[in-house]
Amino acid sequence: MTNSWTDMDNASLVLVWGANPAENHPACFAHINAARKHQADTGNTGHTLVVVDPRQTRTARQADKHIRIRPGTDIALQNAVIRGIIARIEAGDPAATKFWAYLNQKGAGVFHTDGDANYPSKYVTTVASGQCSKYTDARFLVNNDADYERFTKMVASTGAEATTETADLVISSFPKKSDDCRNGNTVFNRLKAHVAPYTPAVAADICGCTTDDVDYLVGILIANSRHSSAGTFPPAAGAIAHPYGAAGSDADPRIAGYRCTTILYAMGMTQHTTGSTGIKGFANLQTLLGNMGRAGGGINALRGIHNVQGSTDMGLLYGNIPAYSANPTTMSTDASGNPTNAFGKYMDALWGAPLCGTAASGAPRNVSYYSLNDGTYNNAYGSSVMDLQQRGFYNMTRRWFADPAWETAVTGRAKIDGLYDLWPKGNGDDHITMFRQMAAGGYTKAAVVWGQNPAVTEPNQSAVRAGLENLDTLVVVDMYETETAACKRKTDGVTYLIPACSHVEEAGSVTNSARTLQWRERATTPRGNSKADLELLLRLAYALDGANAFSHIEAEWTRQTYSVTGSAYDHLYGNRFGWSPGSGTAFEGYTWSDAYTQKWTGTADAPTAPSTVLSGSEAVCERVYRESMSGVAAGGTLWIYTGGFGTALSGTEYNGTWAHPSIGEWKTYNRAKNRDNRDGAIVNTYDYRGTKAYGGWGYSWLVNRRVFYNNGEIPGDMGDWFMSPDSVSRLFVSTNTATLNYSRWYRTIHRLVDKPDVALAGPTTRHIVPGRFPSYTEPYETPRADLAAAWGRNTKGTAQWDLVKADTPIAGRQADASLYPLVLTTIRCVEHFQGGPTTRNNPWNVEAEPEPWIEINPVDARANNINHGDLVNVITARGNSTSDEIGRTKVGYDSTQFGKGFRARVDSGITAYQRVAPGVVAIPWHWGDRGLGQGSRANDLTVDAGDANSAIPEYKACLCKIQKIV
Amino acid sequence: MASKANSKGGKGLSRRDFLKASAAGAAGLAAMDWAIAEPALAVQGMTEGVDYDTYHTTCPYCSASCGQVVAVSKGTQGHTLGEVLDLYGDADSPLNNGGLCAKGSGAYQLVTNPRRVGAFTGTHPVNSVFAADTTTYPDGVAYMRTGNGAWSAVALDTALSDIATRLTTARGPLSATNYNTKNVAFLGCSHMNNEQNYLYRKLIANFGSSNTEHQARI
């Protein structure tokens, strides 16, 4: 989420697109209601909640307007809306003046530049105002639709192409711009051309909505944008360096007539082959509307699991290590023993100013604390010159692979390279490939499944179940005997189930969807034989050490001649976090305290109980928290969380980069424990009250920011150049990695690898700039072959699995619309959660929602002679069996009659109102065959095609048919 | 299929409160109204600080991260020390102002659920092997089955030792050319706290693998 949950209260329009917060995020819906109440109380009589969704969800039933679209056609509607906005602005809408002023806004900027192989510019260059864009890349010129047109080397003060290099005037790779985004081959004009084919009529045909729906969205979005808001624009000069916008500016949500749209989305938007692209579409929409970085605006992913943001941040993904650094790929020496400079090259690819480079054009110049070197990459090893992500990775390398006592000695090229080589090189397998590997009898022979239930949650279950069955060793850590723990196994396969404790029995920090850290106290010790995850992890590490799993690490220590006296466990874990399984002290009995262990109760600046003695997971978690969340200059490993633990605000805390206070209430030490719930305060004479930022509650990355991309204009947040001139909100997607060279800070993001699988060229064809702006494509399985032929499907990923890579359908995996005429989409309900073990075992939840159901339209019901309450089977091309994995007959149903499918009763939706449109079938996916409440497993049916960028499966659209069970 | 609920449940939240929360959450009422279950321990003559202490946590379901308060017995009035007596919304949290939805309200049953494996003594409703037995297994337990055979209990350290050997054997020796094993899959967890995830990811890296995934896409 760019904005926070509480910040939604500031919105004048909430656009819910592909989410159902009334059921899946009820607390969010309370904030939506707060926003609507505020609007009503302040005289806004317009619509305040609009829902775009294939289903008439419970959120949609609360909305002022529900626009129903066909599953998977979101981007066509987005582009039609963008087209309509541009047309209406060009026709002279009252918002036009600010619209153009916003897109063309200029500003001076200070850049971290690294040049390129030919022109290694200096570290910091100040560029004159006219050369910089403040908000967007709309006026950037585009070169061959692949990249921005750029200066080879530019005179920073004038914006002219430089003929010679001088020490302080040249910046290389800087984008060229038109003075006005309407003139020339600009990003704006390319976008305008790209969306031109998406007329209201075309969108209505694709999406199954009306042309009036398109016009309605155009109108209400313009009316609830920065360009229609009260308040002055542009903000007063100097606002960027100031903690909030000038009085009366349109960046202050407290002024009368403030207008802003927040877009809320969830899996309804992302679980498609176009998942990432559609989110880029939202970003473009909000950028054009001026709603990025504004209170009550932004694009907000309503994430589904309490710590899914945190586990993503911690790098539990096949392509990441913690804090969004890529997996290292190359050893420091090649097969011949020659240096590869791998560490230096890796560091240079991280977010921050480059440490090294090749000075092909003269000596390093005008560089205060780093220098380009001669290609040895020796400069990569000096921690004092590292920037945030680099320093975090450097710290992590030393803290993950060495004893704390050695840290002062682990410096310099030879030793750092030695530890760097201990990082696994390259990526793992994505989740689809993992199970396919197992099923095929490939290299994956064992799996540790910690708190997941893939035997319910993964798509196309036949491959998943065959994979689990094939494993030699399956270890499940959970609170319940899940479907995964109980799955069918091969004769000699060994399965372990280790009892975990509940969330109230273990301490630790959690990061919510809005990036806000909160602390969980250990309310009681783990019940019975169950154990804290932290204890289990440390005991597993201890056992792995006993099996010599870390001998490769010990060999490196020996090579570096450290005093390796204890076990590898102690060097890696025990000496850092205080507890060792072999110590004779039980985990829950371990205690620890220092001056900074604390308890918070309210708004005071000092903790109410400093030096509190912590025990068990409270103690160990506190120590892990400090290692990871401290400022990187103090040794913290997670640069995005830098400052989550600290003693004071200072330049060194943030490595000199960000030193402004956010909202004042930062408190000290473990900031996840902050519990100041005031709605702002007066800090340093600035009045932050009423901004809905709640900066004293927990701590948000980055640097306690509650609204991202703010241009220094948002009250309650801080001014800096996180989005400064030319580090702008980009409408244009470039896959050219050199694009962002002039501003390294943004290099590693903003690439999408997917594009339509139809090659259509020329100015009159539909995908005029494929891959550069979001393009609508049909879902992988579709009943509209005509649209798939004309607009393509999104199957061109570079990191895709076989199904999607293949140009031709794989037998048995892709459906024929003549056999499977309906579209299946999967849904959720308020009473149950994800794969089900944490709710389907609770009597209250099971009583409220005992079994799954099927939603179909009366048209399809009548065609199949189905009435309310009838038992119906839903079938797709996936060849799964819903017979119980250990041979039981499914309760209440005859599993011999139907070898595959999803059997449930058709529920309300048949006659009372129409939850789904004709041709669409919706089923919930929480159920399986374990637990107190059991039922058919929706993911037996779903397709494992997915998005090339994120490996998210297309759970929301595949083909199916229905059969009434007589 | 679904047996009727045993609604004895939480000492504070009643089944009626829960059903109200379920309906209100779905209907999307204002936070102030949706499901604030007043701490009812006082009604039972219990006093905070004497009979129970309260702790702060966050809801274990969606990522709105509503604040929750946990009331834990101090061992008086027939309850055992450390027993969770109640779990309700944290009125101090600006994220939920004390409200909880059907899932969050039901978290009391998640915590105190007799169906949890290895957590509570007495008759286990699913499988008697899952009853807690801290006498036989004072330092933890694991359950093991071979093929599709029945579960049996083993001491946790014995299990972890066997698991460690199995994982290390599956991995094989690491070398400069085999520095990322995909022979073991480590499925992670959005249900764990940050520190646990951080240590899990470190353990996977120490083991010599980047073959990990969590639930980011469901």
PDB file of N, CA and C in Angstrom, chain A residues 22 33 306-307 311 315-316 320 426 429 431 444 448 450 485 487 489 493 496-497 505-507 509 521 524 529 539 549 572-573 627 637 677 830 838 841 847 934 950, chain B residues 1 15 25 28 56 61 82 92 103 113 115-116 118 133 139 143 145 147-148 162 171 182 185 187-188 192-198 201-202 206 210-211 213-214 217:
ATOM      1  N   ALA A  22     -15.543  -5.581   2.510  1.00  0.00           N
ATOM      2  CA  ALA A  22     -16.616  -5.829   3.478  1.00  0.00           C
ATOM      3  C   ALA A  22     -16.516  -7.236   4.049  1.00  0.00           C
ATOM      4  N   ASN A  33     -16.094   3.653   5.532  1.00  0.00           N
ATOM      5  CA  ASN A  33     -17.283   4.297   6.084  1.00  0.00           C
ATOM      6  C   ASN A  33     -16.943   5.610   6.767  1.00  0.00           C
ATOM      7  N   HIS A 306      -1.806 -11.636   7.734  1.00  0.00           N
ATOM      8  CA  HIS A 306      -1.355 -10.634   8.687  1.00  0.00           C
ATOM      9  C   HIS A 306       0.097 -10.243   8.533  1.00  0.00           C
ATOM     10  N   ASN A 307       0.964 -11.186   8.182  1.00  0.00           N
ATOM     11  CA  ASN A 307       2.359 -10.781   7.996  1.00  0.00           C
ATOM     12  C   ASN A 307       2.870 -11.115   6.598  1.00  0.00           C
ATOM     13  N   SER A 311       6.743 -11.198   5.547  1.00  0.00           N
ATOM     14  CA  SER A 311       7.445 -12.363   5.007  1.00  0.00           C
ATOM     15  C   SER A 311       7.944 -12.080   3.595  1.00  0.00           C
ATOM     16  N   GLY A 315      12.187 -11.811   2.371  1.00  0.00           N
ATOM     17  CA  GLY A 315      12.780 -12.533   1.243  1.00  0.00           C
ATOM     18  C   GLY A 315      12.430 -14.001   1.161  1.00  0.00           C
ATOM     19  N   LEU A 316      11.239 -14.369   1.643  1.00  0.00           N
ATOM     20  CA  LEU A 316      10.851 -15.774   1.502  1.00  0.00           C
ATOM     21  C   LEU A 316      10.244 -16.002   0.123  1.00  0.00           C
ATOM     22  N   ASN A 320      14.646 -13.770  -4.093  1.00  0.00           N
ATOM     23  CA  ASN A 320      15.051 -12.686  -3.205  1.00  0.00           C
ATOM     24  C   ASN A 320      15.816 -13.172  -1.986  1.00  0.00           C
ATOM     25  N   GLY A 426      22.139 -17.809  -7.261  1.00  0.00           N
ATOM     26  CA  GLY A 426      21.030 -18.005  -8.181  1.00  0.00           C
ATOM     27  C   GLY A 426      19.717 -18.202  -7.447  1.00  0.00           C
ATOM     28  N   ASP A 429      13.279 -22.361  -7.226  1.00  0.00           N
ATOM     29  CA  ASP A 429      12.162 -22.575  -8.147  1.00  0.00           C
ATOM     30  C   ASP A 429      10.940 -21.817  -7.651  1.00  0.00           C
ATOM     31  N   HIS A 431       6.894 -21.382  -7.044  1.00  0.00           N
ATOM     32  CA  HIS A 431       6.047 -22.379  -6.368  1.00  0.00           C
ATOM     33  C   HIS A 431       5.425 -23.389  -7.328  1.00  0.00           C
ATOM     34  N   THR A 444      13.911 -32.339  -6.417  1.00  0.00           N
ATOM     35  CA  THR A 444      13.394 -31.948  -5.107  1.00  0.00           C
ATOM     36  C   THR A 444      12.818 -33.163  -4.382  1.00  0.00           C
ATOM     37  N   VAL A 448      10.085 -28.693   3.519  1.00  0.00           N
ATOM     38  CA  VAL A 448       9.694 -28.207   4.830  1.00  0.00           C
ATOM     39  C   VAL A 448       8.560 -27.219   4.602  1.00  0.00           C
ATOM     40  N   TRP A 450       6.240 -24.797   6.384  1.00  0.00           N
ATOM     41  CA  TRP A 450       6.129 -24.135   7.678  1.00  0.00           C
ATOM     42  C   TRP A 450       4.941 -23.174   7.637  1.00  0.00           C
ATOM     43  N   ALA A 485      -0.456 -31.967   5.863  1.00  0.00           N
ATOM     44  CA  ALA A 485       0.124 -32.954   6.775  1.00  0.00           C
ATOM     45  C   ALA A 485      -0.482 -34.333   6.534  1.00  0.00           C
ATOM     46  N   CYS A 487      -1.725 -35.532   3.704  1.00  0.00           N
ATOM     47  CA  CYS A 487      -1.848 -35.881   2.285  1.00  0.00           C
ATOM     48  C   CYS A 487      -1.365 -37.309   2.011  1.00  0.00           C
ATOM     49  N   ARG A 489       0.799 -40.222   0.713  1.00  0.00           N
ATOM     50  CA  ARG A 489       2.256 -40.286   0.613  1.00  0.00           C
ATOM     51  C   ARG A 489       2.667 -41.621   0.025  1.00  0.00           C
ATOM     52  N   GLY A 493       7.679 -42.880   2.103  1.00  0.00           N
ATOM     53  CA  GLY A 493       7.805 -41.456   2.409  1.00  0.00           C
ATOM     54  C   GLY A 493       7.551 -41.191   3.878  1.00  0.00           C
ATOM     55  N   TYR A 496       6.524 -35.710   8.897  1.00  0.00           N
ATOM     56  CA  TYR A 496       6.536 -35.213  10.274  1.00  0.00           C
ATOM     57  C   TYR A 496       5.543 -34.080  10.400  1.00  0.00           C
ATOM     58  N   LEU A 497       4.860 -34.041  11.528  1.00  0.00           N
ATOM     59  CA  LEU A 497       3.998 -32.907  11.876  1.00  0.00           C
ATOM     60  C   LEU A 497       4.468 -32.385  13.229  1.00  0.00           C
ATOM     61  N   GLU A 505       1.037 -16.732  21.825  1.00  0.00           N
ATOM     62  CA  GLU A 505       1.987 -17.457  22.668  1.00  0.00           C
ATOM     63  C   GLU A 505       3.439 -17.182  22.277  1.00  0.00           C
ATOM     64  N   GLU A 506       3.630 -16.250  21.357  1.00  0.00           N
ATOM     65  CA  GLU A 506       4.977 -15.962  20.874  1.00  0.00           C
ATOM     66  C   GLU A 506       5.075 -14.482  20.553  1.00  0.00           C
ATOM     67  N   ALA A 507       6.215 -13.874  20.878  1.00  0.00           N
ATOM     68  CA  ALA A 507       6.414 -12.451  20.617  1.00  0.00           C
ATOM     69  C   ALA A 507       6.959 -12.226  19.215  1.00  0.00           C
ATOM     70  N   SER A 509       7.548  -8.917  15.863  1.00  0.00           N
ATOM     71  CA  SER A 509       6.933  -7.823  15.125  1.00  0.00           C
ATOM     72  C   SER A 509       6.225  -8.353  13.893  1.00  0.00           C
ATOM     73  N   GLU A 521       3.014  -9.051  21.819  1.00  0.00           N
ATOM     74  CA  GLU A 521       3.554  -9.500  23.095  1.00  0.00           C
ATOM     75  C   GLU A 521       3.301 -10.994  23.268  1.00  0.00           C
ATOM     76  N   THR A 524       1.099 -15.529  26.755  1.00  0.00           N
ATOM     77  CA  THR A 524       1.269 -16.711  27.595  1.00  0.00           C
ATOM     78  C   THR A 524       2.265 -17.627  26.890  1.00  0.00           C
ATOM     79  N   ASN A 529       2.555 -29.255  24.456  1.00  0.00           N
ATOM     80  CA  ASN A 529       3.792 -29.596  23.763  1.00  0.00           C
ATOM     81  C   ASN A 529       4.093 -28.671  22.582  1.00  0.00           C
ATOM     82  N   ARG A 539      16.159 -24.788  17.198  1.00  0.00           N
ATOM     83  CA  ARG A 539      16.449 -26.209  17.450  1.00  0.00           C
ATOM     84  C   ARG A 539      16.682 -26.960  16.147  1.00  0.00           C
ATOM     85  N   ALA A 549      25.465 -29.842   8.509  1.00  0.00           N
ATOM     86  CA  ALA A 549      24.928 -29.099   7.357  1.00  0.00           C
ATOM     87  C   ALA A 549      25.683 -27.794   7.118  1.00  0.00           C
ATOM     88  N   LEU A 572      26.774 -18.964  14.601  1.00  0.00           N
ATOM     89  CA  LEU A 572      25.774 -18.396  13.695  1.00  0.00           C
ATOM     90  C   LEU A 572      24.538 -17.885  14.432  1.00  0.00           C
ATOM     91  N   TYR A 573      24.165 -18.549  15.529  1.00  0.00           N
ATOM     92  CA  TYR A 573      22.882 -18.243  16.185  1.00  0.00           C
ATOM     93  C   TYR A 573      23.032 -17.959  17.681  1.00  0.00           C
ATOM     94  N   GLU A 627      19.046  -6.679  15.451  1.00  0.00           N
ATOM     95  CA  GLU A 627      20.003  -6.945  14.378  1.00  0.00           C
ATOM     96  C   GLU A 627      19.437  -6.495  13.043  1.00  0.00           C
ATOM     97  N   THR A 637      20.505  -4.867   9.208  1.00  0.00           N
ATOM     98  CA  THR A 637      20.617  -5.623   7.968  1.00  0.00           C
ATOM     99  C   THR A 637      19.495  -5.309   6.978  1.00  0.00           C
ATOM    100  N   ASN A 677      -1.482   6.738  20.116  1.00  0.00           N
ATOM    101  CA  ASN A 677      -2.578   6.685  19.142  1.00  0.00           C
ATOM    102  C   ASN A 677      -3.242   8.037  18.915  1.00  0.00           C
ATOM    103  N   VAL A 830     -16.166 -13.916   4.744  1.00  0.00           N
ATOM    104  CA  VAL A 830     -15.644 -13.282   5.955  1.00  0.00           C
ATOM    105  C   VAL A 830     -15.340 -14.301   7.054  1.00  0.00           C
ATOM    106  N   THR A 838      -6.980 -22.372  10.035  1.00  0.00           N
ATOM    107  CA  THR A 838      -7.137 -21.501  11.197  1.00  0.00           C
ATOM    108  C   THR A 838      -8.573 -21.027  11.405  1.00  0.00           C
ATOM    109  N   ASN A 841     -11.396 -25.077  11.826  1.00  0.00           N
ATOM    110  CA  ASN A 841     -11.372 -25.850  13.071  1.00  0.00           C
ATOM    111  C   ASN A 841     -12.106 -25.134  14.205  1.00  0.00           C
ATOM    112  N   GLU A 847     -19.934 -22.940  12.220  1.00  0.00           N
ATOM    113  CA  GLU A 847     -21.387 -22.799  12.319  1.00  0.00           C
ATOM    114  C   GLU A 847     -21.887 -21.697  11.390  1.00  0.00           C
ATOM    115  N   GLN A 934     -15.651 -29.313   6.444  1.00  0.00           N
ATOM    116  CA  GLN A 934     -14.994 -29.842   5.248  1.00  0.00           C
ATOM    117  C   GLN A 934     -15.843 -29.606   4.016  1.00  0.00           C
ATOM    118  N   SER A 950       5.238 -12.001 -11.554  1.00  0.00           N
ATOM    119  CA  SER A 950       5.106 -12.320 -10.141  1.00  0.00           C
ATOM    120  C   SER A 950       4.833 -13.790  -9.866  1.00  0.00           C
TER     121      SER A 950
ATOM    122  N   MET B   1     -21.180 -33.202   8.220  1.00  0.00           N
ATOM    123  CA  MET B   1     -20.116 -32.249   7.894  1.00  0.00           C
ATOM    124  C   MET B   1     -19.888 -31.318   9.074  1.00  0.00           C
ATOM    125  N   ARG B  15     -21.195 -16.528  21.893  1.00  0.00           N
ATOM    126  CA  ARG B  15     -21.518 -16.962  20.548  1.00  0.00           C
ATOM    127  C   ARG B  15     -22.418 -15.937  19.867  1.00  0.00           C
ATOM    128  N   GLY B  25     -19.712  -7.540  10.134  1.00  0.00           N
ATOM    129  CA  GLY B  25     -18.533  -7.432   9.274  1.00  0.00           C
ATOM    130  C   GLY B  25     -18.940  -7.492   7.829  1.00  0.00           C
ATOM    131  N   GLY B  28     -20.667  -4.402   6.737  1.00  0.00           N
ATOM    132  CA  GLY B  28     -19.801  -3.241   6.651  1.00  0.00           C
ATOM    133  C   GLY B  28     -20.297  -2.061   7.461  1.00  0.00           C
ATOM    134  N   HIS B  56      -0.990  -7.123  24.590  1.00  0.00           N
ATOM    135  CA  HIS B  56      -1.357  -6.624  23.256  1.00  0.00           C
ATOM    136  C   HIS B  56      -0.810  -7.545  22.177  1.00  0.00           C
ATOM    137  N   TYR B  61      -5.272 -12.851  11.155  1.00  0.00           N
ATOM    138  CA  TYR B  61      -5.898 -13.117   9.856  1.00  0.00           C
ATOM    139  C   TYR B  61      -5.431 -12.096   8.821  1.00  0.00           C
ATOM    140  N   GLY B  82      -1.713 -18.765  33.211  1.00  0.00           N
ATOM    141  CA  GLY B  82      -1.356 -18.739  31.796  1.00  0.00           C
ATOM    142  C   GLY B  82      -2.493 -19.115  30.864  1.00  0.00           C
ATOM    143  N   ASP B  92      -7.595   0.865  21.801  1.00  0.00           N
ATOM    144  CA  ASP B  92      -6.588   1.912  21.626  1.00  0.00           C
ATOM    145  C   ASP B  92      -6.053   1.970  20.195  1.00  0.00           C
ATOM    146  N   LYS B 103     -13.718 -13.343  11.702  1.00  0.00           N
ATOM    147  CA  LYS B 103     -12.485 -14.120  11.885  1.00  0.00           C
ATOM    148  C   LYS B 103     -11.756 -13.666  13.144  1.00  0.00           C
ATOM    149  N   ASN B 113      -8.384 -23.816  20.931  1.00  0.00           N
ATOM    150  CA  ASN B 113      -9.049 -24.908  20.229  1.00  0.00           C
ATOM    151  C   ASN B 113      -8.505 -26.276  20.647  1.00  0.00           C
ATOM    152  N   ARG B 115      -8.697 -28.911  19.143  1.00  0.00           N
ATOM    153  CA  ARG B 115      -8.234 -29.631  17.947  1.00  0.00           C
ATOM    154  C   ARG B 115      -6.789 -29.315  17.602  1.00  0.00           C
ATOM    155  N   ARG B 116      -6.202 -28.309  18.237  1.00  0.00           N
ATOM    156  CA  ARG B 116      -4.779 -28.044  18.014  1.00  0.00           C
ATOM    157  C   ARG B 116      -3.973 -29.297  18.318  1.00  0.00           C
ATOM    158  N   GLY B 118      -1.091 -31.344  19.878  1.00  0.00           N
ATOM    159  CA  GLY B 118      -0.090 -31.292  20.941  1.00  0.00           C
ATOM    160  C   GLY B 118      -0.238 -30.158  21.926  1.00  0.00           C
ATOM    161  N   ASP B 133       1.248 -34.265  25.944  1.00  0.00           N
ATOM    162  CA  ASP B 133       1.778 -35.180  26.947  1.00  0.00           C
ATOM    163  C   ASP B 133       3.153 -34.682  27.365  1.00  0.00           C
ATOM    164  N   ASP B 139      10.346 -32.063  26.596  1.00  0.00           N
ATOM    165  CA  ASP B 139      11.050 -31.078  25.785  1.00  0.00           C
ATOM    166  C   ASP B 139      10.494 -31.027  24.359  1.00  0.00           C
ATOM    167  N   TYR B 143       5.049 -35.561  15.496  1.00  0.00           N
ATOM    168  CA  TYR B 143       4.282 -36.734  15.077  1.00  0.00           C
ATOM    169  C   TYR B 143       4.835 -37.191  13.741  1.00  0.00           C
ATOM    170  N   ARG B 145       4.689 -40.253  10.538  1.00  0.00           N
ATOM    171  CA  ARG B 145       4.065 -41.416   9.901  1.00  0.00           C
ATOM    172  C   ARG B 145       4.915 -41.807   8.704  1.00  0.00           C
ATOM    173  N   GLY B 147       4.732 -43.591   4.932  1.00  0.00           N
ATOM    174  CA  GLY B 147       3.719 -43.850   3.922  1.00  0.00           C
ATOM    175  C   GLY B 147       2.408 -43.249   4.352  1.00  0.00           C
ATOM    176  N   ASN B 148       1.335 -44.066   4.296  1.00  0.00           N
ATOM    177  CA  ASN B 148       0.038 -43.580   4.752  1.00  0.00           C
ATOM    178  C   ASN B 148      -0.359 -44.228   6.074  1.00  0.00           C
ATOM    179  N   ASP B 162      16.517 -36.528  13.121  1.00  0.00           N
ATOM    180  CA  ASP B 162      16.240 -37.333  11.922  1.00  0.00           C
ATOM    181  C   ASP B 162      15.960 -36.424  10.722  1.00  0.00           C
ATOM    182  N   ARG B 171      20.269 -32.871   0.356  1.00  0.00           N
ATOM    183  CA  ARG B 171      21.048 -31.780  -0.229  1.00  0.00           C
ATOM    184  C   ARG B 171      22.335 -32.284  -0.856  1.00  0.00           C
ATOM    185  N   LYS B 182      18.463 -27.165  -4.753  1.00  0.00           N
ATOM    186  CA  LYS B 182      17.011 -27.146  -4.899  1.00  0.00           C
ATOM    187  C   LYS B 182      16.445 -28.531  -4.580  1.00  0.00           C
ATOM    188  N   ALA B 185      12.775 -28.144  -0.724  1.00  0.00           N
ATOM    189  CA  ALA B 185      11.919 -26.964  -0.873  1.00  0.00           C
ATOM    190  C   ALA B 185      11.549 -26.458   0.511  1.00  0.00           C
ATOM    191  N   LEU B 187       9.015 -24.105   2.147  1.00  0.00           N
ATOM    192  CA  LEU B 187       7.847 -23.241   2.024  1.00  0.00           C
ATOM    193  C   LEU B 187       7.705 -22.431   3.304  1.00  0.00           C
ATOM    194  N   GLY B 188       7.650 -21.135   3.107  1.00  0.00           N
ATOM    195  CA  GLY B 188       7.736 -20.223   4.242  1.00  0.00           C
ATOM    196  C   GLY B 188       6.393 -19.868   4.792  1.00  0.00           C
ATOM    197  N   MET B 192       4.105 -16.316  10.275  1.00  0.00           N
ATOM    198  CA  MET B 192       5.149 -16.100  11.277  1.00  0.00           C
ATOM    199  C   MET B 192       5.452 -14.614  11.385  1.00  0.00           C
ATOM    200  N   ASN B 193       5.982 -14.220  12.536  1.00  0.00           N
ATOM    201  CA  ASN B 193       6.397 -12.836  12.742  1.00  0.00           C
ATOM    202  C   ASN B 193       7.669 -12.551  11.942  1.00  0.00           C
ATOM    203  N   ASN B 194       8.048 -11.292  11.884  1.00  0.00           N
ATOM    204  CA  ASN B 194       9.223 -10.909  11.098  1.00  0.00           C
ATOM    205  C   ASN B 194      10.492 -11.606  11.560  1.00  0.00           C
ATOM    206  N   GLU B 195      10.699 -11.659  12.859  1.00  0.00           N
ATOM    207  CA  GLU B 195      11.951 -12.207  13.375  1.00  0.00           C
ATOM    208  C   GLU B 195      12.055 -13.695  13.038  1.00  0.00           C
ATOM    209  N   GLN B 196      10.922 -14.381  13.088  1.00  0.00           N
ATOM    210  CA  GLN B 196      10.910 -15.799  12.756  1.00  0.00           C
ATOM    211  C   GLN B 196      11.198 -15.997  11.270  1.00  0.00           C
ATOM    212  N   ASN B 197      10.585 -15.159  10.436  1.00  0.00           N
ATOM    213  CA  ASN B 197      10.849 -15.245   9.003  1.00  0.00           C
ATOM    214  C   ASN B 197      12.304 -14.924   8.686  1.00  0.00           C
ATOM    215  N   TYR B 198      12.810 -13.945   9.378  1.00  0.00           N
ATOM    216  CA  TYR B 198      14.203 -13.529   9.166  1.00  0.00           C
ATOM    217  C   TYR B 198      15.148 -14.687   9.494  1.00  0.00           C
ATOM    218  N   ARG B 201      14.785 -17.506   6.896  1.00  0.00           N
ATOM    219  CA  ARG B 201      15.499 -17.201   5.646  1.00  0.00           C
ATOM    220  C   ARG B 201      17.013 -17.330   5.854  1.00  0.00           C
ATOM    221  N   LYS B 202      17.480 -16.944   7.034  1.00  0.00           N
ATOM    222  CA  LYS B 202      18.900 -17.119   7.319  1.00  0.00           C
ATOM    223  C   LYS B 202      19.259 -18.595   7.344  1.00  0.00           C
ATOM    224  N   ASN B 206      21.980 -20.406   5.155  1.00  0.00           N
ATOM    225  CA  ASN B 206      23.074 -21.157   5.787  1.00  0.00           C
ATOM    226  C   ASN B 206      23.108 -22.600   5.294  1.00  0.00           C
ATOM    227  N   SER B 210      18.310 -21.204  -1.938  1.00  0.00           N
ATOM    228  CA  SER B 210      17.374 -20.086  -2.089  1.00  0.00           C
ATOM    229  C   SER B 210      16.022 -20.607  -2.559  1.00  0.00           C
ATOM    230  N   ASN B 211      15.791 -21.891  -2.330  1.00  0.00           N
ATOM    231  CA  ASN B 211      14.588 -22.552  -2.842  1.00  0.00           C
ATOM    232  C   ASN B 211      13.434 -22.390  -1.858  1.00  0.00           C
ATOM    233  N   GLU B 213       9.562 -20.265  -0.902  1.00  0.00           N
ATOM    234  CA  GLU B 213       8.378 -19.505  -1.312  1.00  0.00           C
ATOM    235  C   GLU B 213       7.454 -19.367  -0.110  1.00  0.00           C
ATOM    236  N   HIS B 214       6.675 -18.293  -0.090  1.00  0.00           N
ATOM    237  CA  HIS B 214       5.651 -18.181   0.948  1.00  0.00           C
ATOM    238  C   HIS B 214       4.300 -17.926   0.288  1.00  0.00           C
ATOM    239  N   ARG B 217       0.943 -15.084  -2.905  1.00  0.00           N
ATOM    240  CA  ARG B 217       0.083 -15.024  -4.091  1.00  0.00           C
ATOM    241  C   ARG B 217      -1.284 -15.650  -3.885  1.00  0.00           C
TER     242      ARG B 217
END
